[in-house]
C-alpha cells in the first residue's frame, strides 16, 4: 500500500513531461481563507521553510507539491547518478540529505531551501506579475527527503472577499473559480483549513468543500492556531466533531507564529512545542492531533483513495491512448515519397467522391441526405413535385384562348377552329417547363459541390495535412463542375426546344384523349337536342327562309349570311344546330335594332376605332365550345410533354453532369496536379501540423507508459 503514492508521483511525472493534465490524478488540495495557516501546515508537513511569506495574498499560483520519502541508499544512488551526468544544466550535486526539483527548471537540483522559496517567488511574479494578481498555471515542485511521507499536495490562493491595493476587482471570483477547478476533481482529497480563533460555523473552506463534496466522503478538516484562542475557551467540541461533523475527521495543529518565523524558529522545534501544548491543553486528544498525526492520516487517506481510483484511472488512460492513437493516425506519417503520396491522395479522394454519389462511402451521413441520395431526392421529390404543381392552363384565361382563335382566323370568319391557335397556346404553356428544369440542374450542381466538402471533412482527413493540395483539388473539381454546367443546361434547354419544335397531334396518348373528348362533346350535343321544343324537327337543319324569319331580317343578303353561319355550325364536327341561331336572334332584339348607329347620311362622322371593345362579355355557345375544345386539347398535350420532361431531364443531368464528372474526375485531377513542379508545393504541411503530430506522439507515449506503470502494479500484491 505504501508504494501506491510513489506510483501516482511517477504518473504525475509522466504527464508533466508533456505538460498535460488530461488525467485527474489523486492529490490533496489545501483550501482555506487568507492567513488561516495553510502555508504553515504545508511547511510543517515538509519540515522546511519553502513557501513565500508576507501580508495579503502571497500564494498567487497553484503549487503542486510532491513529497517523496527516500532512504540513505536511494540518496547515495541518486547522488552517484548526478555526479556521472553532471553538466552545465546542473546547479550542483546532492550534497545534503534533502533536495528539491522544479519542473520548469528541468534537471536543476536545489539543495538550499531558501533558494527554493526564492524560485517560487520569482516564478510567481514571472507569470502573475507583481500586482497581486493570480494565475491558474501551476508550479510543480518535488521535495526528496527522509523526513517526509509520500504525499501530493496542492496549495491554492487563500479565499478573500475584498480586493486590496491594486488587486483586480473580481479577485474573489477568480480565486473561487480556481479553487473549484481543483476540488471538483473527484480523485482529490479536500483539506479544509480553518483557524481555531474563528467560528467553525462560518468556515469558508468547509462551505466551499461541501459544494463539490456534499456527502463529505473526501473532506478532512484541519483546525489551526489552537494556541491563539481566547482565554477560557478551547476547541474540544470542535475537535470532537460536536459543532460540525466531518466524516474523515477533524485534526488540530499549532503553527509557528509570525514572531517564531522572524526569529528563525525551526519547524522541528515547532513540532516539539506543538506536542507539548497538546499534552497540556488536550491530553485526551493529543495522540489524534498534531502535525505528525496529520501527516500519517493524509498518507493513509491518500493511499486508500489511490487504491479506489486506480481501476478508473486505468480505464481512462486506455481510452485516451486509443483516442490519441487515432488522432496520430489521422495526422499521418512524414512524407518520404512525394510522388506516391500525391497519387494516393488524389486516387483516394476521387474514389471517395464517386462512392459518396453511389452511396458506398465509408462514412455515411446520418444527420441529412448527402451525395447520391440527395440527387435522387432532387429528381423525384423536388423536381417532380415542382412539375406537378405547374397548372397546364396557368396564366391562360378564356379571353386569351378566344383572342388567339380570332387572331388565327385573320379577316375571314372561320368555319372551323384553327389548329394554329392550339399550337401557339400549347407552346406557350410547354415553355413554362423550362425554368424548373434548369433549376433542377442547378440543385444537382450545388449538391456535387457539397460532396467535395463532405469528402474533405469525413472521408479523406489526410488532405487536412496539406492545405495547398486540398485547395488545389477543390479548385480542379469545381472547375470541372463549372465546365459541365453550361453543357447540361444547353441539353435541358434543347429538351424543351425539341418539344416546342413539333407538336405531335398524332401522339397515341393525345389521339386517345381527343377521341374521348369528341365523344363527350357529342354526348353534350345529344343532350342539348333532347331539350329542344317538340315543334322543331331534330333531324334536319333550318332552311334559309326559316332562319331569316327567326332573325327577322327581310333582305336576301341577311338570309345568305345566316345560311353561312349555319353551315359553319354544321361543318365543325357536326355540332351545328338551330338553337344557337335562336340565341343569336335573341341577342339582336328589336330594341337594339331601333337604335342604329349614326350614319354619314344623317350628318354624323363615324370613327370605328373609337368604338369601345368590352373587356368581358357573355360568350356565345360556339365561343364557349371552341374555348373548351382548345383548353382540353392544351391540357391533354401539356400532360404528355410534362411526363416526357420529368423523365428526360434527370437522365440528361445524370449523363452530362453526374456520370461525366465521375468518369473524368481522377484523370482530371491527375492531369492537373500530378506534376513534378507542383509536388513540393502541394505536399507542404500546414505550419502547426508537424507540431500537433509531435504533441500527439508525446502524449501517446506518456499514456502508454502510464498504462505500463499501472499494469506493473496490478501484477504485484499491491492491487
XYZ file of C-alpha atoms in Angstrom, residues 70 74-96 99-101 106-110 144:
33
model
C 13.804 8.430 0.400
C 18.338 5.954 -2.631
C 20.071 9.236 -1.793
C 23.544 7.821 -2.429
C 22.425 6.173 -5.672
C 20.875 9.393 -6.918
C 23.993 11.292 -5.912
C 26.175 8.943 -7.949
C 23.923 9.246 -10.992
C 24.013 13.018 -10.828
C 27.761 13.036 -10.453
C 28.073 10.867 -13.573
C 25.674 13.071 -15.534
C 26.932 16.427 -14.274
C 26.721 19.087 -16.976
C 26.081 22.777 -17.372
C 22.395 22.399 -16.619
C 23.004 21.033 -13.107
C 23.434 23.593 -10.412
C 25.169 21.248 -8.000
C 25.201 17.635 -6.886
C 23.111 16.363 -3.999
C 25.323 17.213 -1.079
C 22.703 17.073 1.699
C 16.732 18.493 -2.020
C 14.095 19.787 -4.389
C 13.429 19.993 -8.123
C 14.261 20.725 -15.793
C 17.254 18.957 -14.230
C 18.405 21.699 -11.864
C 18.613 20.478 -8.275
C 18.071 22.770 -5.298
C 13.016 14.481 -1.677
